[in-house]
Amino acid sequence: MTSAPLGIAVVGTGKMGADHVRRLTTVIGGARVAAVADVDAERAKAVAGPIDGCTAHTDPAAAMAAPGVDAVLIAASGPAHEPALLEAFRRGLPVLCEKPLTPDPGGALRVLEAETRLGRRLVQVGFMRRYDAEYVRLKALLDEGGLGRPLFLHCRHRNASSPSFFTTEMLIRDSVVHEVDAARWLLGQELTAVQVLRPRPSSYAPEGLGDPQLVLFETAGGAVVDVEIFVNCGFGYEVRCEAVCERGTASTGAGTGPVVRSGGRWGGEVPQDFTVRFADAYDREVQAWVDATRQGRVEGPSTWDGYMAAVVCEAGVRAQRSGERVAVEAAVGRPGLYG
Amino acid sequence: MTSAPLGIAVVGTGKMGADHVRRLTTVIGGARVAAVADVDAERAKAVAGPIDGCTAHTDPAAAMAAPGVDAVLIAASGPAHEPALLEAFRRGLPVLCEKPLTPDPGGALRVLEAETRLGRRLVQVGFMRRYDAEYVRLKALLDEGGLGRPLFLHCRHRNASSPSFFTTEMLIRDSVVHEVDAARWLLGQELTAVQVLRPRPSSYAPEGLGDPQLVLFETAGGAVVDVEIFVNCGFGYEVRCEAVCERGTASTGAGTGPVVRSGGRWGGEVPQDFTVRFADAYDREVQAWVDATRQGRVEGPSTWDGYMAAVVCEAGVRAQRSGERVAVEAAVGRPGLYG
Amino acid sequence: MTSAPLGIAVVGTGKMGADHVRRLTTVIGGARVAAVADVDAERAKAVAGPIDGCTAHTDPAAAMAAPGVDAVLIAASGPAHEPALLEAFRRGLPVLCEKPLTPDPGGALRVLEAETRLGRRLVQVGFMRRYDAEYVRLKALLDEGGLGRPLFLHCRHRNASSPSFFTTEMLIRDSVVHEVDAARWLLGQELTAVQVLRPRPSSYAPEGLGDPQLVLFETAGGAVVDVEIFVNCGFGYEVRCEAVCERGTASTGAGTGPVVRSGGRWGGEVPQDFTVRFADAYDREVQAWVDATRQGRVEGPSTWDGYMAAVVCEAGVRAQRSGERVAVEAAVGRPGLYG
Amino acid sequence: MTSAPLGIAVVGTGKMGADHVRRLTTVIGGARVAAVADVDAERAKAVAGPIDGCTAHTDPAAAMAAPGVDAVLIAASGPAHEPALLEAFRRGLPVLCEKPLTPDPGGALRVLEAETRLGRRLVQVGFMRRYDAEYVRLKALLDEGGLGRPLFLHCRHRNASSPSFFTTEMLIRDSVVHEVDAARWLLGQELTAVQVLRPRPSSYAPEGLGDPQLVLFETAGGAVVDVEIFVNCGFGYEVRCEAVCERGTASTGAGTGPVVRSGGRWGGEVPQDFTVRFADAYDREVQAWVDATRQGRVEGPSTWDGYMAAVVCEAGVRAQRSGERVAVEAAVGRPGLYG
């Protein structure tokens, strides 16, 4: 079932990277962190210090070249993804790359072309929704076919509040990007056009932030996907999806946890952020990557998925600005490598 | 609290009218059916026969003139509404008029002008959603203000299957018209524009019927209302509404009735049509009308509400055909009579 | 479908009686209050005053003898039930008698024997749970047989708080009596033994009140019924029932009404008392009695049901005091009159 | 945060043991299986084979003595627990021992005394409910105190069907034992008496099996715990717990996963066995043990908890046979070692 644990170089040891180091060290079976890299040398050392045989670097390439490195996990900031991915390609190392693959379609296209030239997949993109138990079951329900062809996906994506640096564009690029990937995956169809409706912003949204919005996608198979994105909803973190098919509907996102009756009310708690709601999904995502990599396989969301997410989000931002319907246009067709 | 029961002339004794006669006779307190009218004399007689002192007519005006008539309930087909309403106005009789007020904005405008000239309200329009316990509570929640300003209404309106005569236009005029009134009432705002997205029709929809659709409304207060209308969903009758406000959300339409665990599944039954789901709403609507009328008051959805519903649906049908955003434009402003 | 409305004499115009007068006058179709009786003459007059042709009396017999009286509704205090019932029997008038039939098994037995001698049913006892939509559906589910033979009924009966005069005995006689009738009806079986477990009382229960308790019944068919009775639960009124059968379970009492997400929580309101939770059941109960009576039929919970409820509660109170299992023993077998 | 992974000797490589080996190897971070022991030498070898540096043994003591062993996981059959525990004590090795600690109170007492003599805790007993997210949250809710003192725990424990070797006693010893531990842990109170009600068995239960039953516990703090145990319920695996407190209730076990509307019904799937329902709890239990052990701590359910579970179950089996209330009597008081 197993031989030696997978030695991993973690690129980027900020909040997300440090959390992945913790996960790889204390939650995930069959893995060890062999090296870390961060532009901040002290931060890298602080993370590497307590881990047996883990070296600290400022150069991602040096971390990938460290002894015992079998694979790479990229959790650095978006602009650092492209060079780190290309370096991993040069070394033939499998990569788990946090989303977004790159911040823009141009970079994603270069990565796509590089991997295509390589002739084999090395990249799993970090769209963790695909590893959430409810989404997995929803995907299975749609694929089983008993509900018929999907007609709508009604999606809700709500955060209690947005960080100070959040911009209107980030509603699409940082938040709706999850629904973009989830919709493509659930439906097995590309998104072909996008339009954005903008209600008068909530008075609780920061000045200048166009929050909330309703983002409407059309798909190649004639379905419609609507996403309510609301990053200052106040009450917690909530992600729901209702698939409406020809013979029935299936919904995720019902409340869980204990139901309390007290003070004239019944109900339960809303989780306050994605680290609670999707904690298991992150664990499963990384465990699945470690397991597949140890067996020489590359699975999960591909570079093509990362590229198309960037293309759709680019169109989404233009739709957001113009108020018009914008067609989604990829610069290349899907390479054969991505089935 | 009470004196003699209210004597009612029921105009139209088809399916809907006969059901109202049953309701007035065996469910509603303080009312009696004094006369009925139907173009089909035999049908009118059959309905009137078993009821003490109830006379049968083919002319609505004759029914309204019958002894003991204090008020009128109009349940005839749409084109018959306008003359019946004007006749009731001539006689100063309070009216409960089934929706639609009239089939088109022109007729509704004439009724509006006639009642405005009269200088007092006589009409309650039969939008029964306003009498459903869940909608009443939702309206109260929004009015209490604790949830903040409404930003979205996400509405679902699904029927198991559509009758053979159902047309694509009727998705708007017959079905979405309920959400048009409910949204105006819940938000206390006019709808100002409409757009329709049309996924590829379900293969279970009759040939030529564009089912389902997503109808998107903008409101005067900057909210967005999206309505999924799906009249061949296969599994039953389902009406849901989620109000998304600045400080929280409120949803109606969760399943009720016994929850069964059996055969590997948990869950309950979906009601099969509106007569089950809204049975209590119809009873409350008619009882409220009888009670108010006996006390000399006219309440509930007004002629203005009936007129605006017709105007919005007219714009909706144009949006449906064009695929474009269509502005909602009323021919007149809201008369002072309607507050 | 109908002739003249049913003329009713209402005996007892306290809180419950006055509410029934309101119901008969403004909610129920096909009925009119023809006479009322109350030991308090002023109260009777105040209730009768606004009703056309309704006379006020202090003597129940006089009210029953008033012109236009076709049937009797008894809502007086418990000890007044027996003489009023016997008077109605003498006059051959159909009766809707609020629960309990009589306060003790002895009185109930005398009523049972009097009705049996009469040779026809005149009494419907006011166990309104049988008219609640959820209970009706649960009964149908059990009768359909798909879930197999019932093995357990797990019942919860909770009140926000108890009135000052409430005694430990009343937990059985006033509250659990509803589950006694519901269990007998749902299962179609007599209850054969009872035992009571008494946790340390809630510190919010009034001094001396043994609240809450767990009441355990055995049935003639080998099922077990457990009832949590808790009349100072603090948070509202809650009645639930889970039937556990050989092939599945069915539960009533899930929360209804709008689901709100706000302030870190999701959920809804708990109704505060039975007048809210069972409002529709009371309306349906009285309407069903009026409808049946007008057609010359007597249906619903019978005098036998009222007698058995008294017998079971008597055993329950003895079990409560002794802490032991007490067998339920009726003085007579079920007369043929009660099928 | 970490140095070398914890080397574990797994005693017993049957179904449960093999699953723990899989978990330790591919799911749990910071652990490695260093040795395995099984009475069946071939089975031990088959499990050890694919694991780097893992040795196979027939003697548990030899496995514990193998190089690199830091801790022991006991998953052998019940009677093998006591000698394996005592051997681990001799070697001073921390132990995760699957439930039951021992099959009977006598053996558990000897283990308790041995650990007490040792003067420090080495044992964590495998009551995995304490690691289930819902139970953890329920425990926190009760401890926070906002709901007041607990008065009842209403527990449901249902299996789709029982294996052929299952006996009536095992309803208590194998199934209800989980509620025994959960109740002691949730309430922080010992169970002091037990009584069993036995409805007529389900016709789907194997001949001779008294299934289902209602097991009633009294606690030292005056609460009452009722457990419906039903191991042939047919529809799936279901574990629920409702805590009724002075100021409110809290319930676990609501259905999760996608909600489907189709074919006239709404609802979701019931998991079919505990490996699905409690998969995460097992993972968290073992991860928590590995983490604590690596930090030199012993936490979780103790030998005292294992002993008391055995004592309560012994009383439960006597109550089951006699139909009488049986007091729970431990042979010793809680040693100071167990706080």
XYZ file of C-alpha atoms in Angstrom, chain A residues 18-301:
284
model
C 1.715 27.631 6.539
C -1.686 25.982 6.850
C -0.732 23.467 4.156
C 2.540 22.741 6.001
C 0.531 22.069 9.157
C -1.830 19.838 7.177
C 0.981 17.877 5.499
C 2.741 17.407 8.825
C -0.088 16.579 11.193
C -3.181 15.612 9.219
C -2.160 13.994 5.931
C -0.843 10.423 5.789
C 2.087 9.468 3.563
C 3.639 12.895 3.214
C 6.507 14.922 4.692
C 7.560 18.499 4.100
C 11.117 18.283 2.787
C 11.700 21.958 1.988
C 9.964 25.311 2.099
C 10.558 28.539 0.208
C 9.400 32.059 0.927
C 10.514 35.524 -0.137
C 10.682 36.224 3.581
C 13.650 34.133 4.764
C 12.710 34.409 8.439
C 9.205 33.198 7.789
C 10.543 30.232 5.835
C 12.952 29.342 8.646
C 10.277 29.654 11.289
C 8.067 27.225 9.403
C 10.842 24.748 8.572
C 12.469 24.802 12.005
C 10.298 22.301 13.924
C 10.191 19.793 11.062
C 12.769 16.998 10.949
C 14.999 17.347 7.882
C 13.107 20.256 6.339
C 15.245 22.971 4.762
C 14.346 26.652 4.314
C 14.918 28.685 1.148
C 14.082 32.019 -0.430
C 14.330 30.708 -3.981
C 11.556 28.283 -5.022
C 13.959 26.558 -7.420
C 16.369 25.871 -4.566
C 13.562 24.365 -2.489
C 12.577 22.115 -5.405
C 16.223 21.050 -5.760
C 16.557 20.161 -2.054
C 17.228 16.510 -1.113
C 14.194 14.288 -0.832
C 11.814 16.524 -2.804
C 9.361 14.464 -4.851
C 6.626 17.022 -5.493
C 5.730 20.694 -5.107
C 2.859 22.524 -3.438
C 2.557 26.138 -4.629
C 0.840 28.484 -2.188
C 2.712 31.696 -2.988
C 0.892 34.825 -4.205
C -0.673 34.652 -7.655
C 2.076 36.356 -9.715
C 4.651 33.868 -8.376
C 2.689 30.868 -9.692
C 3.803 30.969 -13.336
C 7.603 30.878 -12.763
C 7.227 28.266 -10.011
C 5.094 26.071 -12.270
C 7.554 26.339 -15.143
C 10.434 25.463 -12.788
C 8.530 22.390 -11.591
C 7.934 21.421 -15.227
C 11.703 21.647 -15.901
C 12.296 19.263 -13.027
C 9.387 16.985 -13.932
C 7.876 17.421 -10.470
C 4.137 16.954 -9.837
C 2.502 20.118 -8.519
C -0.486 21.027 -6.419
C -1.031 24.701 -7.318
C -3.389 26.810 -5.231
C -6.010 28.688 -7.220
C -5.809 30.795 -9.268
C -3.494 28.971 -11.622
C -2.291 32.445 -12.626
C -3.931 35.845 -12.127
C -4.725 36.287 -15.847
C -5.557 34.198 -18.917
C -2.243 35.118 -20.594
C -0.095 33.515 -17.925
C -2.417 30.532 -17.692
C -2.153 30.045 -21.440
C 1.664 29.987 -21.256
C 1.506 27.366 -18.482
C -1.012 25.364 -20.517
C 1.267 25.443 -23.559
C 4.318 24.466 -21.531
C 2.576 21.457 -19.985
C 1.173 20.499 -23.389
C 4.682 20.571 -24.882
C 5.815 18.377 -21.990
C 3.216 15.884 -23.161
C 2.038 14.816 -19.739
C 0.027 16.301 -16.895
C 1.914 17.461 -13.814
C -0.528 19.968 -12.334
C -3.518 19.666 -10.011
C -5.168 23.059 -9.461
C -6.473 23.791 -5.964
C -10.197 23.973 -6.592
C -11.141 22.303 -3.340
C -14.929 22.318 -3.856
C -14.496 19.185 -5.954
C -13.388 17.408 -2.766
C -16.263 18.502 -0.558
C -18.474 15.560 0.396
C -21.687 17.339 -0.590
C -20.357 18.461 -3.969
C -19.004 14.983 -4.642
C -22.424 13.532 -3.973
C -24.125 16.196 -6.070
C -21.780 15.464 -8.988
C -22.575 11.760 -8.635
C -26.312 12.469 -8.613
C -26.038 14.477 -11.819
C -23.835 11.879 -13.491
C -26.139 9.011 -12.527
C -28.663 10.629 -14.851
C -31.835 9.871 -12.918
C -32.607 13.563 -12.581
C -32.249 14.197 -16.310
C -30.322 16.975 -18.047
C -29.400 19.955 -15.824
C -31.242 23.170 -16.694
C -30.147 25.547 -13.944
C -27.552 25.816 -11.237
C -28.652 28.335 -8.623
C -25.581 29.216 -6.558
C -25.177 31.300 -3.388
C -21.750 32.381 -2.183
C -21.803 34.545 0.929
C -19.100 35.773 3.282
C -19.702 37.450 6.614
C -17.499 40.384 5.581
C -14.789 41.215 3.084
C -11.205 42.154 3.929
C -10.202 45.807 3.498
C -8.286 45.188 0.271
C -11.240 43.507 -1.474
C -12.288 45.094 -4.784
C -15.365 44.715 -6.956
C -13.287 42.745 -9.480
C -12.297 40.313 -6.760
C -15.964 39.363 -6.347
C -15.434 37.595 -9.670
C -11.774 36.657 -9.617
C -11.487 35.516 -6.015
C -14.981 34.403 -5.096
C -17.114 33.520 -8.122
C -14.099 31.696 -9.602
C -15.066 28.815 -7.294
C -18.529 28.634 -8.826
C -16.972 28.901 -12.296
C -14.937 25.767 -11.688
C -17.726 23.998 -9.796
C -20.230 24.694 -12.588
C -17.862 23.498 -15.341
C -17.135 20.360 -13.316
C -20.701 19.590 -12.211
C -22.156 20.115 -15.687
C -19.209 18.873 -17.729
C -19.791 21.904 -19.967
C -17.927 25.093 -20.766
C -19.436 28.451 -19.810
C -20.075 30.463 -22.958
C -21.362 33.882 -21.889
C -21.717 35.969 -18.782
C -23.766 38.917 -17.584
C -23.832 40.698 -14.226
C -26.792 42.344 -12.468
C -25.859 44.822 -9.784
C -28.443 45.740 -7.154
C -27.881 48.903 -5.145
C -24.966 47.915 -2.848
C -25.598 46.981 0.742
C -25.074 49.892 3.094
C -22.825 47.558 5.085
C -20.444 47.045 2.156
C -17.282 49.180 2.206
C -17.563 52.412 0.220
C -17.011 51.727 -3.459
C -17.512 47.975 -3.326
C -20.330 46.784 -5.602
C -21.591 44.144 -3.203
C -23.733 42.031 -3.738
C -24.123 41.035 -7.409
C -25.942 38.420 -9.453
C -23.683 36.777 -12.042
C -25.420 34.881 -14.853
C -23.653 32.328 -17.021
C -24.833 30.486 -20.114
C -23.336 27.083 -20.878
C -22.474 25.189 -24.040
C -25.261 22.710 -23.283
C -27.963 25.331 -22.919
C -28.075 25.537 -19.123
C -28.126 28.754 -17.093
C -26.013 29.283 -13.967
C -26.842 32.138 -11.610
C -24.526 33.048 -8.773
C -25.405 35.413 -5.967
C -22.099 36.730 -4.681
C -22.421 38.672 -1.431
C -19.220 39.167 0.535
C -20.651 41.302 3.336
C -23.784 39.349 4.230
C -23.071 39.784 7.921
C -24.283 36.464 9.242
C -21.546 34.031 8.231
C -20.137 31.953 5.420
C -22.650 30.195 3.230
C -22.177 28.271 0.018
C -25.187 26.585 -1.536
C -25.936 25.087 -4.902
C -29.229 23.878 -6.301
C -29.143 21.898 -9.510
C -32.473 21.975 -11.338
C -32.791 19.131 -13.810
C -35.506 17.851 -16.109
C -36.768 15.306 -13.563
C -35.907 16.839 -10.214
C -33.608 19.060 -8.218
C -30.697 18.470 -5.856
C -29.453 21.023 -3.333
C -26.370 21.268 -1.171
C -25.757 23.591 1.722
C -28.495 22.804 4.233
C -27.465 23.681 7.746
C -25.797 20.962 9.789
C -24.617 20.565 13.338
C -26.851 20.446 16.394
C -30.303 21.981 16.117
C -31.085 24.072 19.167
C -34.501 25.106 20.456
C -34.197 27.990 22.873
C -35.569 31.454 23.472
C -38.516 31.092 21.115
C -36.433 29.906 18.186
C -35.130 26.702 16.617
C -32.037 26.420 14.450
C -28.292 26.105 14.381
C -25.053 27.924 13.820
C -23.781 29.257 10.515
C -20.040 28.631 10.087
C -18.140 31.893 10.038
C -15.664 31.223 7.255
C -14.486 28.799 4.617
C -11.794 27.286 6.814
C -14.608 25.804 8.902
C -17.048 24.977 6.082
C -14.436 23.440 3.788
C -11.892 22.142 6.323
C -12.561 18.552 5.310
C -12.442 19.444 1.609
C -8.940 20.883 1.976
C -7.792 17.800 3.859
C -9.282 15.484 1.250
C -7.852 17.527 -1.617
C -4.301 17.334 -0.312
C -4.624 13.710 0.740
C -5.942 12.807 -2.718
C -3.028 14.618 -4.337
C -0.480 12.878 -2.081
C -2.073 9.475 -2.710
C -2.226 9.919 -6.491
C 1.286 11.336 -6.703
C 2.761 8.437 -4.742
C 1.138 6.144 -7.286
C 2.494 8.147 -10.221
C -0.872 9.575 -11.245
C -2.056 13.153 -11.811
C -5.748 13.754 -11.244
C -8.186 16.445 -10.212
C -8.640 19.916 -11.723
